[in-house]
């Protein structure tokens, strides 16, 4: 007799969807990287804003938000990225700063893959606002209507006959 596959209960993956986590061993440490929740995102508003501004510049230029394209934005705001990676992995910033190149790259990729949606939502908003602002600033008003004719015209009822 063959066993029928068991069906997943409805909602069994809800926690994983709402708060995605990824695990990886980095520098001998089992790291659990998680996506920021709403409150944590608010608490990290300043470093998030710096990174979102830099990512928005990349997106506004038309580049895709791939790890390769984002590397300059991440290095420009390295202290903020370290703070954000440490917070999302519950690791001390000193540990993040002490990683060798391969482990640091692995942590950054794990962080980005886990938190990309968090940042992309904010980048989309920032780019949309920038496009709207540029469109409204760049618009020229419609040309004014031609001036009214100031010379009176004689109508049939106002003509004087000599």
PDB file of C-alpha atoms in Angstrom:
ATOM      1  CA  UNK A   1       0.000   0.000   0.000  1.00  0.00           C
ATOM      2  CA  UNK A   2       1.413   3.408  -0.954  1.00  0.00           C
ATOM      3  CA  UNK A   3       1.172   6.353   1.359  1.00  0.00           C
ATOM      4  CA  UNK A   4      -0.603   9.425   0.162  1.00  0.00           C
ATOM      5  CA  UNK A   5       1.415  12.627   0.527  1.00  0.00           C
ATOM      6  CA  UNK A   6       0.230  14.656   3.466  1.00  0.00           C
ATOM      7  CA  UNK A   7      -1.126  18.042   2.621  1.00  0.00           C
ATOM      8  CA  UNK A   8       0.308  21.084   4.347  1.00  0.00           C
ATOM      9  CA  UNK A   9      -2.089  22.699   6.690  1.00  0.00           C
ATOM     10  CA  UNK A  10      -3.365  26.006   5.457  1.00  0.00           C
ATOM     11  CA  UNK A  11      -1.193  28.776   6.920  1.00  0.00           C
ATOM     12  CA  UNK A  12       1.701  26.515   7.897  1.00  0.00           C
ATOM     13  CA  UNK A  13       4.190  28.787   6.081  1.00  0.00           C
ATOM     14  CA  UNK A  14       2.710  32.100   7.257  1.00  0.00           C
ATOM     15  CA  UNK A  15       5.501  32.843   9.743  1.00  0.00           C
ATOM     16  CA  UNK A  16       8.185  32.070   7.155  1.00  0.00           C
ATOM     17  CA  UNK A  17       6.461  34.352   4.667  1.00  0.00           C
ATOM     18  CA  UNK A  18       5.931  37.186   7.151  1.00  0.00           C
ATOM     19  CA  UNK A  19       9.407  36.935   8.675  1.00  0.00           C
ATOM     20  CA  UNK A  20      11.731  35.160   6.288  1.00  0.00           C
ATOM     21  CA  UNK A  21      14.888  33.759   7.808  1.00  0.00           C
ATOM     22  CA  UNK A  22      17.917  32.140   6.240  1.00  0.00           C
ATOM     23  CA  UNK A  23      20.642  30.220   8.027  1.00  0.00           C
ATOM     24  CA  UNK A  24      24.265  29.881   7.016  1.00  0.00           C
ATOM     25  CA  UNK A  25      27.486  29.110   8.815  1.00  0.00           C
ATOM     26  CA  UNK A  26      29.844  32.073   8.503  1.00  0.00           C
ATOM     27  CA  UNK A  27      33.279  32.116  10.145  1.00  0.00           C
ATOM     28  CA  UNK A  28      32.246  29.066  12.168  1.00  0.00           C
ATOM     29  CA  UNK A  29      29.120  30.767  13.528  1.00  0.00           C
ATOM     30  CA  UNK A  30      25.618  29.538  12.707  1.00  0.00           C
ATOM     31  CA  UNK A  31      24.065  32.807  11.534  1.00  0.00           C
ATOM     32  CA  UNK A  32      20.321  33.248  11.255  1.00  0.00           C
ATOM     33  CA  UNK A  33      19.607  36.246   9.040  1.00  0.00           C
ATOM     34  CA  UNK A  34      16.102  37.656   9.251  1.00  0.00           C
ATOM     35  CA  UNK A  35      14.176  40.368   7.486  1.00  0.00           C
ATOM     36  CA  UNK A  36      13.519  43.504   9.513  1.00  0.00           C
ATOM     37  CA  UNK A  37      10.079  43.849  11.003  1.00  0.00           C
ATOM     38  CA  UNK A  38       8.171  47.110  11.004  1.00  0.00           C
ATOM     39  CA  UNK A  39       9.313  48.324  14.443  1.00  0.00           C
ATOM     40  CA  UNK A  40      12.916  47.299  13.857  1.00  0.00           C
ATOM     41  CA  UNK A  41      12.844  49.143  10.521  1.00  0.00           C
ATOM     42  CA  UNK A  42      11.623  52.266  12.311  1.00  0.00           C
ATOM     43  CA  UNK A  43      14.282  51.894  15.004  1.00  0.00           C
ATOM     44  CA  UNK A  44      16.953  51.583  12.299  1.00  0.00           C
ATOM     45  CA  UNK A  45      15.501  54.500  10.309  1.00  0.00           C
ATOM     46  CA  UNK A  46      18.719  56.507   9.992  1.00  0.00           C
ATOM     47  CA  UNK A  47      21.004  53.789   8.567  1.00  0.00           C
ATOM     48  CA  UNK A  48      18.091  52.482   6.478  1.00  0.00           C
ATOM     49  CA  UNK A  49      17.547  55.967   4.995  1.00  0.00           C
ATOM     50  CA  UNK A  50      21.216  56.304   4.029  1.00  0.00           C
ATOM     51  CA  UNK A  51      21.236  52.942   2.287  1.00  0.00           C
ATOM     52  CA  UNK A  52      17.849  53.537   0.609  1.00  0.00           C
ATOM     53  CA  UNK A  53      19.053  56.907  -0.729  1.00  0.00           C
ATOM     54  CA  UNK A  54      22.140  55.268  -2.235  1.00  0.00           C
ATOM     55  CA  UNK A  55      20.102  52.372  -3.658  1.00  0.00           C
ATOM     56  CA  UNK A  56      17.596  54.845  -5.095  1.00  0.00           C
ATOM     57  CA  UNK A  57      20.411  56.558  -6.982  1.00  0.00           C
ATOM     58  CA  UNK A  58      21.337  53.189  -8.500  1.00  0.00           C
ATOM     59  CA  UNK A  59      17.720  52.406  -9.409  1.00  0.00           C
ATOM     60  CA  UNK A  60      17.073  55.922 -10.738  1.00  0.00           C
ATOM     61  CA  UNK A  61      20.049  55.519 -13.082  1.00  0.00           C
ATOM     62  CA  UNK A  62      18.270  52.509 -14.589  1.00  0.00           C
ATOM     63  CA  UNK A  63      20.512  49.776 -13.172  1.00  0.00           C
ATOM     64  CA  UNK A  64      19.049  46.629 -11.680  1.00  0.00           C
ATOM     65  CA  UNK A  65      19.467  46.189  -7.940  1.00  0.00           C
ATOM     66  CA  UNK A  66      21.874  43.269  -8.206  1.00  0.00           C
ATOM     67  CA  UNK A  67      24.559  42.700  -5.558  1.00  0.00           C
ATOM     68  CA  UNK A  68      27.225  43.690  -8.114  1.00  0.00           C
ATOM     69  CA  UNK A  69      25.509  46.996  -8.969  1.00  0.00           C
ATOM     70  CA  UNK A  70      24.873  47.728  -5.299  1.00  0.00           C
ATOM     71  CA  UNK A  71      28.407  47.140  -4.042  1.00  0.00           C
ATOM     72  CA  UNK A  72      29.436  50.823  -4.492  1.00  0.00           C
ATOM     73  CA  UNK A  73      26.322  51.965  -2.590  1.00  0.00           C
ATOM     74  CA  UNK A  74      27.059  49.494   0.190  1.00  0.00           C
ATOM     75  CA  UNK A  75      30.710  50.528   0.475  1.00  0.00           C
ATOM     76  CA  UNK A  76      29.759  54.221   0.409  1.00  0.00           C
ATOM     77  CA  UNK A  77      27.655  53.596   3.529  1.00  0.00           C
ATOM     78  CA  UNK A  78      29.687  50.779   5.031  1.00  0.00           C
ATOM     79  CA  UNK A  79      29.132  51.765   8.684  1.00  0.00           C
ATOM     80  CA  UNK A  80      25.368  51.775   8.102  1.00  0.00           C
ATOM     81  CA  UNK A  81      25.490  48.427   6.279  1.00  0.00           C
ATOM     82  CA  UNK A  82      27.519  46.906   9.135  1.00  0.00           C
ATOM     83  CA  UNK A  83      24.939  48.173  11.634  1.00  0.00           C
ATOM     84  CA  UNK A  84      22.120  46.760   9.508  1.00  0.00           C
ATOM     85  CA  UNK A  85      23.798  43.375   8.934  1.00  0.00           C
ATOM     86  CA  UNK A  86      24.588  43.032  12.633  1.00  0.00           C
ATOM     87  CA  UNK A  87      21.004  43.883  13.615  1.00  0.00           C
ATOM     88  CA  UNK A  88      19.449  41.447  11.134  1.00  0.00           C
ATOM     89  CA  UNK A  89      21.744  38.620  12.228  1.00  0.00           C
ATOM     90  CA  UNK A  90      21.788  39.392  15.968  1.00  0.00           C
ATOM     91  CA  UNK A  91      25.576  39.504  15.839  1.00  0.00           C
ATOM     92  CA  UNK A  92      27.829  42.161  17.379  1.00  0.00           C
ATOM     93  CA  UNK A  93      29.109  44.824  14.995  1.00  0.00           C
ATOM     94  CA  UNK A  94      32.661  43.955  16.110  1.00  0.00           C
ATOM     95  CA  UNK A  95      32.140  40.397  14.842  1.00  0.00           C
ATOM     96  CA  UNK A  96      30.918  41.699  11.458  1.00  0.00           C
ATOM     97  CA  UNK A  97      33.904  44.082  11.206  1.00  0.00           C
ATOM     98  CA  UNK A  98      36.331  41.251  11.999  1.00  0.00           C
ATOM     99  CA  UNK A  99      35.235  38.941   9.180  1.00  0.00           C
ATOM    100  CA  UNK A 100      37.681  38.061   6.426  1.00  0.00           C
ATOM    101  CA  UNK A 101      36.782  38.933   2.835  1.00  0.00           C
ATOM    102  CA  UNK A 102      35.081  35.648   1.912  1.00  0.00           C
ATOM    103  CA  UNK A 103      33.022  35.536   5.121  1.00  0.00           C
ATOM    104  CA  UNK A 104      32.171  39.236   4.872  1.00  0.00           C
ATOM    105  CA  UNK A 105      30.976  38.783   1.282  1.00  0.00           C
ATOM    106  CA  UNK A 106      28.927  35.746   2.330  1.00  0.00           C
ATOM    107  CA  UNK A 107      27.310  37.702   5.177  1.00  0.00           C
ATOM    108  CA  UNK A 108      26.543  40.680   2.929  1.00  0.00           C
ATOM    109  CA  UNK A 109      24.953  38.444   0.296  1.00  0.00           C
ATOM    110  CA  UNK A 110      22.927  36.597   2.943  1.00  0.00           C
ATOM    111  CA  UNK A 111      21.792  39.957   4.379  1.00  0.00           C
ATOM    112  CA  UNK A 112      20.835  41.334   0.966  1.00  0.00           C
ATOM    113  CA  UNK A 113      18.967  38.205  -0.162  1.00  0.00           C
ATOM    114  CA  UNK A 114      17.012  38.163   3.095  1.00  0.00           C
ATOM    115  CA  UNK A 115      16.273  41.918   3.252  1.00  0.00           C
ATOM    116  CA  UNK A 116      16.061  42.922  -0.416  1.00  0.00           C
ATOM    117  CA  UNK A 117      12.251  43.186  -0.331  1.00  0.00           C
ATOM    118  CA  UNK A 118      12.448  45.455   2.733  1.00  0.00           C
ATOM    119  CA  UNK A 119      14.757  47.840   0.865  1.00  0.00           C
ATOM    120  CA  UNK A 120      13.139  47.564  -2.559  1.00  0.00           C
ATOM    121  CA  UNK A 121       9.767  48.675  -1.151  1.00  0.00           C
ATOM    122  CA  UNK A 122      11.433  51.853   0.118  1.00  0.00           C
ATOM    123  CA  UNK A 123      13.477  52.344  -3.054  1.00  0.00           C
ATOM    124  CA  UNK A 124      10.344  52.109  -5.217  1.00  0.00           C
ATOM    125  CA  UNK A 125       8.693  54.784  -3.094  1.00  0.00           C
ATOM    126  CA  UNK A 126      11.771  57.052  -3.240  1.00  0.00           C
ATOM    127  CA  UNK A 127      12.216  56.655  -7.010  1.00  0.00           C
ATOM    128  CA  UNK A 128       8.510  57.267  -7.613  1.00  0.00           C
ATOM    129  CA  UNK A 129       8.612  60.462  -5.559  1.00  0.00           C
ATOM    130  CA  UNK A 130      11.761  61.580  -7.389  1.00  0.00           C
ATOM    131  CA  UNK A 131      10.127  60.980 -10.789  1.00  0.00           C
ATOM    132  CA  UNK A 132       6.997  62.868  -9.726  1.00  0.00           C
ATOM    133  CA  UNK A 133       9.044  65.755  -8.343  1.00  0.00           C
ATOM    134  CA  UNK A 134      11.146  66.036 -11.486  1.00  0.00           C
ATOM    135  CA  UNK A 135       8.061  65.864 -13.673  1.00  0.00           C
ATOM    136  CA  UNK A 136       6.313  68.645 -11.770  1.00  0.00           C
ATOM    137  CA  UNK A 137       9.428  70.834 -11.576  1.00  0.00           C
ATOM    138  CA  UNK A 138      10.292  70.241 -15.214  1.00  0.00           C
ATOM    139  CA  UNK A 139       6.848  71.061 -16.550  1.00  0.00           C
ATOM    140  CA  UNK A 140       6.471  74.376 -18.249  1.00  0.00           C
ATOM    141  CA  UNK A 141       3.200  76.154 -17.955  1.00  0.00           C
ATOM    142  CA  UNK A 142       1.045  76.255 -21.045  1.00  0.00           C
ATOM    143  CA  UNK A 143       1.582  79.399 -23.072  1.00  0.00           C
ATOM    144  CA  UNK A 144      -0.691  82.240 -22.164  1.00  0.00           C
ATOM    145  CA  UNK A 145      -3.608  82.940 -24.426  1.00  0.00           C
ATOM    146  CA  UNK A 146      -3.080  85.728 -26.908  1.00  0.00           C
ATOM    147  CA  UNK A 147      -3.841  89.157 -25.543  1.00  0.00           C
ATOM    148  CA  UNK A 148      -7.315  90.489 -26.167  1.00  0.00           C
ATOM    149  CA  UNK A 149      -7.687  92.762 -29.139  1.00  0.00           C
ATOM    150  CA  UNK A 150      -7.594  96.277 -27.715  1.00  0.00           C
ATOM    151  CA  UNK A 151      -8.665  98.146 -30.760  1.00  0.00           C
ATOM    152  CA  UNK A 152     -12.408  98.608 -30.778  1.00  0.00           C
ATOM    153  CA  UNK A 153     -14.172  97.299 -33.788  1.00  0.00           C
ATOM    154  CA  UNK A 154     -17.155  98.964 -35.096  1.00  0.00           C
ATOM    155  CA  UNK A 155     -20.224  96.855 -35.187  1.00  0.00           C
ATOM    156  CA  UNK A 156     -23.228  97.484 -37.372  1.00  0.00           C
ATOM    157  CA  UNK A 157     -25.168  98.949 -34.456  1.00  0.00           C
ATOM    158  CA  UNK A 158     -22.432 101.414 -33.421  1.00  0.00           C
ATOM    159  CA  UNK A 159     -21.539 102.815 -36.819  1.00  0.00           C
ATOM    160  CA  UNK A 160     -22.092 106.459 -37.307  1.00  0.00           C
ATOM    161  CA  UNK A 161     -23.471 107.407 -40.686  1.00  0.00           C
ATOM    162  CA  UNK A 162     -22.685 110.854 -42.060  1.00  0.00           C
TER     163      UNK A 162
END
